Coordinates of C-alpha atoms in Angstrom, one line a residue:
M9 CA 1.8 -40.0 36.0
S10 CA -0.6 -40.2 38.9
T11 CA 0.7 -39.1 42.6
R12 CA 1.0 -42.2 45.0
G13 CA -2.1 -40.3 47.3
E14 CA -4.2 -40.9 44.7
H15 CA -4.9 -44.1 44.5
Q16 CA -5.1 -47.5 46.2
T17 CA -2.9 -50.1 46.4
V18 CA -3.9 -53.4 46.5
P19 CA -2.2 -55.8 48.5
L20 CA -1.3 -58.9 46.8
S21 CA -2.1 -61.6 49.1
V22 CA -5.7 -60.2 49.1
L23 CA -5.8 -60.3 45.0
L24 CA -4.8 -64.1 45.4
K25 CA -7.3 -64.8 48.2
R26 CA -9.9 -63.4 46.0
E27 CA -8.9 -66.0 42.9
L28 CA -8.8 -68.7 44.7
A29 CA -12.3 -68.1 46.4
S30 CA -13.5 -67.9 42.7
E31 CA -13.7 -69.6 39.8
K32 CA -10.2 -70.3 38.5
I33 CA -9.4 -68.0 35.9
E34 CA -8.1 -68.6 32.4
D35 CA -5.1 -66.6 31.3
P36 CA -5.7 -63.9 28.5
E37 CA -5.3 -64.7 25.2
I38 CA -2.2 -62.0 23.6
V39 CA -2.3 -60.6 20.4
H40 CA 0.2 -58.2 19.2
G41 CA 1.1 -56.1 15.9
L42 CA 4.1 -54.0 14.9
A43 CA 4.7 -50.9 12.7
S44 CA 7.8 -49.1 12.2
H45 CA 9.1 -46.1 10.2
S46 CA 12.7 -45.7 10.2
K47 CA 14.6 -42.5 9.7
K48 CA 18.4 -43.7 11.4
G49 CA 18.0 -47.0 12.0
E50 CA 18.1 -46.9 16.2
D51 CA 14.5 -48.1 16.7
F52 CA 14.8 -51.8 18.0
T53 CA 11.7 -54.3 19.6
L54 CA 11.7 -57.2 21.3
L55 CA 8.4 -59.3 21.4
K56 CA 8.2 -62.9 23.1
T57 CA 4.8 -64.0 23.8
E58 CA 5.9 -67.7 25.0
C59 CA 8.2 -67.3 27.7
Q60 CA 8.3 -69.8 29.9
R61 CA 9.7 -70.9 33.4
A62 CA 9.7 -73.6 36.2
L63 CA 6.8 -74.0 38.3
G64 CA 6.5 -76.8 40.3
D65 CA 6.8 -80.1 38.4
G66 CA 5.2 -78.2 35.2
F67 CA 5.8 -74.6 34.0
T68 CA 4.0 -71.4 33.2
T69 CA 4.3 -68.8 30.2
F70 CA 4.3 -65.1 30.1
S71 CA 5.2 -62.5 27.2
V72 CA 7.7 -59.6 26.8
F73 CA 7.9 -56.9 25.1
G74 CA 10.1 -54.1 25.0
L75 CA 11.0 -50.9 23.0
F76 CA 14.3 -49.4 22.6
D77 CA 15.1 -46.4 20.9
G78 CA 19.0 -45.8 20.6
H79 CA 20.4 -42.2 20.1
N80 CA 23.9 -41.5 19.1
G81 CA 24.0 -45.1 17.4
S82 CA 22.3 -47.9 17.8
A83 CA 25.0 -49.7 20.0
A84 CA 23.1 -49.5 23.4
A85 CA 19.5 -50.5 21.9
I86 CA 20.9 -53.5 20.3
Y87 CA 22.7 -54.4 23.4
T88 CA 20.1 -53.8 25.5
K89 CA 17.5 -55.5 23.5
E90 CA 19.5 -58.9 23.5
N91 CA 20.7 -58.9 27.3
L92 CA 18.1 -56.9 29.4
L93 CA 15.5 -59.7 29.5
N94 CA 18.0 -62.3 30.8
N95 CA 19.4 -59.9 33.5
V96 CA 16.0 -59.3 35.0
L97 CA 15.2 -63.0 35.3
S98 CA 18.9 -63.4 36.8
A99 CA 17.7 -61.0 39.5
I100 CA 14.8 -63.5 40.5
P101 CA 15.2 -66.2 42.7
A102 CA 14.3 -69.9 41.8
D103 CA 11.7 -72.0 43.2
L104 CA 9.1 -68.8 43.6
N105 CA 4.9 -69.5 43.3
R106 CA 3.2 -67.1 40.9
D107 CA 2.5 -64.5 43.3
E108 CA 5.9 -64.3 44.8
W109 CA 7.1 -64.1 41.1
V110 CA 5.2 -61.3 40.1
A111 CA 5.8 -59.4 43.6
A112 CA 10.1 -59.9 42.8
L113 CA 9.5 -58.5 39.2
P114 CA 10.0 -54.7 40.1
R115 CA 12.9 -55.1 42.0
A116 CA 14.3 -57.8 39.3
L117 CA 13.5 -54.8 37.1
V118 CA 15.8 -52.2 38.5
A119 CA 18.8 -54.9 39.2
G120 CA 18.4 -55.8 35.5
F121 CA 18.3 -52.1 34.1
V122 CA 21.7 -51.2 36.2
K123 CA 23.5 -54.5 35.6
T124 CA 23.0 -53.8 31.3
D125 CA 23.8 -50.1 31.9
K126 CA 27.1 -51.0 33.4
D127 CA 27.8 -54.3 31.4
F128 CA 27.0 -51.8 28.3
Q129 CA 29.5 -48.9 29.7
Q130 CA 32.4 -50.9 30.0
R131 CA 32.4 -51.3 26.6
A132 CA 33.3 -47.8 25.9
K133 CA 30.6 -47.0 23.2
S134 CA 28.9 -43.5 24.0
S135 CA 25.6 -44.4 22.7
G136 CA 21.9 -44.6 24.5
T137 CA 18.7 -45.8 24.5
T138 CA 15.5 -45.3 26.0
V139 CA 13.7 -48.7 27.4
T140 CA 9.8 -49.5 27.9
F141 CA 9.6 -52.9 28.6
V142 CA 7.0 -54.9 29.4
I143 CA 6.3 -57.8 31.2
L144 CA 2.9 -59.6 31.3
E145 CA 1.9 -62.7 33.4
G146 CA -1.5 -63.6 33.7
W147 CA -3.6 -60.8 33.9
V148 CA -0.6 -58.5 36.1
V149 CA 1.5 -55.7 33.7
T150 CA 4.4 -54.7 35.0
V151 CA 6.1 -52.0 32.9
A152 CA 9.4 -50.4 33.3
S153 CA 10.6 -47.4 31.6
V154 CA 13.7 -44.8 31.2
G155 CA 13.2 -42.2 28.7
D156 CA 10.3 -40.8 26.6
S157 CA 8.8 -43.9 25.0
R158 CA 6.0 -44.3 26.6
C159 CA 3.2 -47.3 27.1
I160 CA -0.6 -46.7 27.8
F161 CA -3.2 -48.9 28.4
E162 CA -7.2 -48.7 27.6
S163 CA -9.9 -51.1 29.2
A164 CA -12.3 -52.5 27.8
E165 CA -14.7 -50.4 29.7
G166 CA -12.6 -47.1 28.6
G167 CA -10.4 -46.3 30.7
I168 CA -7.1 -45.3 29.6
Y169 CA -4.3 -45.5 32.2
H170 CA -0.6 -43.7 31.7
L171 CA 2.0 -47.4 32.5
S172 CA 5.6 -45.6 32.0
A173 CA 6.8 -42.3 33.1
D174 CA 8.4 -39.3 30.8
H175 CA 11.7 -38.4 31.7
R176 CA 12.1 -35.6 29.2
L177 CA 13.9 -32.6 31.5
E178 CA 11.6 -30.4 29.9
C179 CA 8.5 -31.6 31.8
N180 CA 10.1 -33.4 34.6
E181 CA 10.9 -30.8 37.7
E182 CA 11.9 -33.2 40.2
E183 CA 14.2 -34.9 37.8
R184 CA 16.2 -31.6 37.1
H185 CA 16.8 -31.1 40.9
R186 CA 18.1 -34.4 40.9
I187 CA 20.6 -33.6 38.3
T188 CA 21.5 -30.5 39.1
A189 CA 22.2 -31.8 43.1
S190 CA 24.6 -34.9 41.6
G191 CA 26.9 -32.6 40.1
G192 CA 25.1 -31.9 36.2
E193 CA 23.9 -28.7 34.9
V194 CA 20.8 -28.3 32.9
G195 CA 19.8 -25.9 30.4
R196 CA 19.1 -24.7 26.8
L197 CA 21.6 -24.2 23.9
N198 CA 23.5 -21.1 24.1
A199 CA 22.4 -19.5 20.7
G200 CA 24.9 -16.4 21.5
G201 CA 24.1 -13.0 22.6
G202 CA 22.1 -14.8 26.0
A203 CA 19.7 -16.3 23.7
E204 CA 19.2 -19.8 24.5
I205 CA 17.2 -22.2 22.2
G206 CA 15.8 -26.0 22.3
P207 CA 14.4 -27.9 24.7
L208 CA 15.9 -28.3 28.6
R209 CA 19.1 -30.9 28.0
C210 CA 22.1 -32.0 30.8
W211 CA 25.5 -30.7 30.7
P212 CA 28.0 -32.0 29.6
G213 CA 26.8 -33.8 26.7
G214 CA 23.5 -32.1 25.8
L215 CA 21.2 -35.1 26.4
C216 CA 17.2 -34.7 26.7
L217 CA 16.7 -37.2 29.2
S218 CA 17.4 -37.5 32.9
R219 CA 17.2 -41.3 32.6
S220 CA 18.4 -43.8 30.0
I221 CA 20.5 -46.6 29.3
G222 CA 24.1 -46.1 27.9
D223 CA 25.3 -42.3 27.3
M224 CA 28.4 -42.9 29.5
D225 CA 29.9 -39.7 27.8
V226 CA 27.1 -37.5 29.4
G227 CA 27.8 -38.2 33.2
E228 CA 26.7 -40.9 35.6
F229 CA 24.0 -39.0 37.0
I230 CA 22.0 -40.0 33.8
V231 CA 20.6 -43.4 35.6
P232 CA 19.5 -46.2 34.4
V233 CA 17.1 -47.0 37.2
P234 CA 13.5 -46.9 35.5
Y235 CA 10.2 -45.9 36.5
V236 CA 8.1 -49.2 37.8
K237 CA 4.0 -49.6 37.7
Q238 CA 2.5 -52.8 37.9
V239 CA -0.8 -53.1 37.5
K240 CA -3.8 -56.0 37.6
L241 CA -6.3 -55.7 34.8
S242 CA -9.7 -56.5 34.7
T243 CA -10.8 -60.1 32.9
A244 CA -12.4 -58.2 30.2
G245 CA -9.2 -57.0 29.0
G246 CA -8.0 -54.2 26.7
R247 CA -5.5 -52.9 24.3
M248 CA -2.0 -51.3 25.2
I249 CA 0.1 -49.1 23.0
I250 CA 3.9 -49.1 23.3
S251 CA 5.4 -46.4 21.1
S252 CA 8.6 -44.3 20.6
D253 CA 8.5 -40.4 20.9
G254 CA 8.0 -40.3 17.3
V255 CA 4.6 -41.2 18.0
W256 CA 3.8 -39.4 21.5
D257 CA 5.4 -36.0 19.9
A258 CA 2.7 -35.9 17.0
L259 CA -0.6 -38.0 18.7
T260 CA -2.3 -37.7 22.2
A261 CA -3.3 -41.0 23.7
E262 CA -6.4 -40.3 23.1
E263 CA -5.9 -39.7 19.2
A264 CA -3.6 -43.0 19.2
L265 CA -6.5 -45.3 20.4
D266 CA -9.0 -43.5 18.5
C267 CA -7.7 -43.8 15.0
C268 CA -7.5 -47.2 15.0
R269 CA -10.3 -48.4 16.9
G270 CA -11.8 -51.7 16.3
M271 CA -8.9 -52.6 14.0
P272 CA -6.5 -55.9 14.4
P273 CA -3.3 -55.3 16.4
D274 CA -1.4 -55.2 13.4
A275 CA -3.0 -53.0 11.4
A276 CA -3.9 -51.0 14.2
A277 CA -0.1 -50.5 14.5
A278 CA 0.2 -49.5 11.3
Q279 CA -2.5 -46.9 10.9
I280 CA -0.7 -45.2 14.0
V281 CA 2.8 -44.6 12.8
K282 CA 0.6 -43.4 9.5
E283 CA -1.0 -40.9 11.7
A284 CA 2.1 -39.7 13.8
V285 CA 3.7 -39.2 10.9
K286 CA 1.3 -37.3 8.4
P287 CA 1.6 -34.4 9.8
K288 CA 5.3 -33.2 9.2
G289 CA 6.5 -36.2 7.5
L290 CA 9.3 -38.6 9.2
R291 CA 11.5 -36.5 10.8
D292 CA 12.5 -39.5 13.6
D293 CA 12.2 -43.2 14.1
T294 CA 8.6 -44.2 14.8
T295 CA 7.9 -47.4 15.9
C296 CA 4.5 -48.8 17.6
I297 CA 3.5 -52.0 19.5
V298 CA -0.1 -52.8 19.7
V299 CA -0.9 -55.7 22.1
D300 CA -4.7 -56.8 22.7
I301 CA -5.0 -58.6 26.0
L302 CA -8.5 -60.7 25.4
P303 CA -10.7 -63.0 27.8
Q304 CA -10.2 -66.6 26.0
E305 CA -12.6 -67.0 22.8
K306 CA -12.7 -63.5 22.2
P307 CA -12.5 -61.2 18.8
A308 CA -9.0 -59.9 18.3
A309 CA -10.3 -56.6 17.5
L310 CA -11.7 -54.5 20.4
P311 CA -15.1 -53.3 20.4
P312 CA -15.4 -49.6 20.7
P313 CA -15.5 -48.7 24.5
K314 CA -18.6 -47.4 26.0
K315 CA -18.6 -43.4 26.1
P316 CA -17.5 -41.7 29.1
V317 CA -19.7 -38.9 30.5
K318 CA -18.5 -36.1 28.7
G319 CA -16.5 -33.4 31.3
M320 CA -15.7 -35.7 33.5
L321 CA -12.3 -37.5 33.9
K322 CA -12.2 -41.2 34.9
A323 CA -9.9 -41.9 38.0
M324 CA -7.2 -43.9 37.1
F325 CA -7.3 -46.3 40.0
R326 CA -10.4 -47.6 42.0
K327 CA -10.4 -46.4 45.3
K328 CA -11.8 -48.9 48.1
N329 CA -15.3 -48.7 49.6
S330 CA -14.9 -46.2 52.8
G331 CA -17.9 -48.4 54.3
S332 CA -15.8 -51.6 54.3
S333 CA -14.4 -52.8 57.5
S334 CA -12.2 -55.6 57.2
Q335 CA -9.6 -55.7 54.7
D336 CA -10.9 -58.7 52.1
K337 CA -14.1 -56.3 52.2
D338 CA -12.2 -53.2 51.8
Y339 CA -11.2 -54.3 48.2
M340 CA -13.9 -55.5 46.0
E341 CA -14.1 -57.4 42.8
P342 CA -12.1 -54.9 40.7
D343 CA -13.6 -52.3 38.1
V344 CA -11.3 -51.7 35.7
V345 CA -7.7 -51.8 36.9
E346 CA -5.9 -52.4 40.4
E347 CA -2.3 -51.0 40.8
L348 CA -0.2 -53.5 42.9
F349 CA 3.1 -51.0 42.8
E350 CA 4.3 -47.9 41.6
E351 CA 7.8 -46.4 42.4
G352 CA 9.9 -43.7 40.4
S353 CA 12.8 -42.9 42.6
A354 CA 16.2 -43.0 41.4
W355 CA 17.9 -44.0 44.3
L356 CA 19.3 -48.0 44.7
S357 CA 19.1 -47.9 48.1
E358 CA 15.4 -47.6 48.2
R359 CA 14.7 -49.4 45.0
L360 CA 16.5 -52.5 46.2
D361 CA 15.3 -52.5 49.6
T362 CA 12.8 -55.0 50.4
K363 CA 10.3 -56.1 53.6
Y364 CA 10.6 -59.6 52.0
P365 CA 13.2 -62.2 53.7
L366 CA 16.2 -61.4 52.0
C367 CA 16.5 -65.1 51.7
N368 CA 13.6 -65.2 49.4
M369 CA 14.4 -62.0 47.1
F370 CA 18.0 -61.8 47.4
K371 CA 20.7 -64.5 48.0
L372 CA 23.0 -63.3 50.9
F373 CA 25.9 -63.6 49.2
M374 CA 25.1 -62.3 45.9
C375 CA 25.4 -58.9 44.4
A376 CA 21.7 -57.9 44.3
V377 CA 22.5 -55.9 41.0
C378 CA 25.1 -58.3 39.0
Q379 CA 24.6 -61.8 40.9
L380 CA 28.0 -61.7 41.7
E381 CA 29.0 -64.6 44.3
M382 CA 30.7 -62.9 47.4
K383 CA 32.5 -64.0 50.1
P384 CA 31.0 -63.0 53.7
R385 CA 32.2 -59.1 54.5
E386 CA 32.9 -58.7 51.3
G387 CA 29.3 -57.2 50.1
I388 CA 28.3 -53.7 50.8
S389 CA 24.9 -53.3 52.2
I390 CA 23.4 -50.6 50.1
H391 CA 21.8 -48.6 52.9
V392 CA 25.8 -47.2 53.4
G393 CA 25.8 -43.8 52.8
T394 CA 21.8 -43.2 53.9
S395 CA 20.4 -40.6 55.9
N396 CA 19.9 -43.4 59.0
P397 CA 23.4 -44.8 59.5
A398 CA 23.0 -45.2 63.4
K399 CA 20.2 -47.9 61.8
L400 CA 22.6 -49.9 59.8
R401 CA 23.8 -53.2 60.9
P402 CA 26.4 -55.1 59.4
W403 CA 23.8 -57.9 58.4
D404 CA 21.5 -55.3 56.7
G405 CA 21.2 -56.2 53.0
P406 CA 20.7 -56.4 50.2
F407 CA 24.4 -56.3 49.4
L408 CA 26.6 -55.2 46.5
C409 CA 30.0 -56.0 45.3
S410 CA 32.6 -52.9 45.4
S411 CA 31.7 -52.2 41.3
C412 CA 28.2 -52.2 41.8
N413 CA 28.7 -49.7 44.8
E414 CA 30.9 -47.6 42.8
K415 CA 28.1 -47.5 40.1
K416 CA 25.8 -46.6 42.9
E417 CA 27.6 -43.5 44.3
A418 CA 28.3 -42.4 40.9
M419 CA 24.8 -42.1 40.0
E420 CA 24.3 -40.4 43.5
G421 CA 26.9 -38.0 42.8
K422 CA 29.4 -39.3 45.7
R423 CA 32.1 -39.9 43.5
P424 CA 33.6 -38.8 40.1
S425 CA 31.8 -40.1 36.8
G426 CA 33.9 -41.6 34.2
N427 CA 34.4 -40.1 30.9
R428 CA 32.8 -36.9 29.8
H429 CA 32.7 -36.2 26.0
G430 CA 30.9 -33.8 23.9
S431 CA 27.3 -35.4 22.4
D432 CA 24.8 -34.7 19.8
S433 CA 22.2 -37.0 21.5
D434 CA 18.9 -36.2 21.6

């Protein structure tokens, strides 16, 4: 995952002007394949390539790909597969044009993830799930993730881009600090005599992840707030791989891409799973989705990319031209992939805040998470309790209902979370 200072974020308005000034670019052709080897039966997927939404007098289509890697049972993965998309779409205002809809997605994904988690926990089931959720609208890819499943993209030019975050406690120091500050404990299993074994886990519960949907028995400092990255692809297209940790524990991104070079997506997914389980056998549910994003009338199997210069790491995102003087000149035609949005904060006050007019992004008297209609003055601003309360005005939204505000406070460690029982989740 790159840091925010390492690349140049491109305003949507600039991209829109650039496209309007040139010929209309056709939407890509989407070809996908799926393969899975089951050990526990807790991996589930969502593959939808013809989702429709109203646009003016007609409609436009978008694609959705989701991977849900359950643990401690399959209930959370199944529930999330069945409800997450509707919860995300419900958080997007109606009557938005294409670029407004794309701009609204990152905040809607946060709201949808939190609502799905809140609704599932009311069922009092202790299972949990990782989620890697991809929405493809034209050449814009938006990825939201919690847990340790991952999404990577290789452009036709050969660049490899990591579009998700890894929320394993073992490799995420920032998340370890957040959990301990919110009242949780982080440590390894105690084998007796002072010996500690295995990966870092969150206690109580013993979960190895800092973010997931479900897991009500662990504590609400395990949050469902996703890391979100949104990028605009070049029209040369590329290949996207979405896989559970059963793949990434065995293969690097380069190995996964190289082992299926030139294969169509269905064969590529099967080959990746085969390579992942070959060294040690099937030890966990292992699932892979391969999506080829192609210019129209191109063959489904991508040709081998240009070989990068040996010893050089390709920059993940193109920087602006230092010699440019105007905003339109600063952002030239895309070389490979341009980033539109990236945010990984676990705090709802940061993730649901918006520079857009509230009437466009969130209905004034509707909860920004669960979409519950509220009477005037019933809503609680997401800014309550933040570091600058003096600047808070009663009408500064978005707003939460009392139930979602309690959820927010629990995730921030400001009130005791719900039930905490032992768990053998991993």
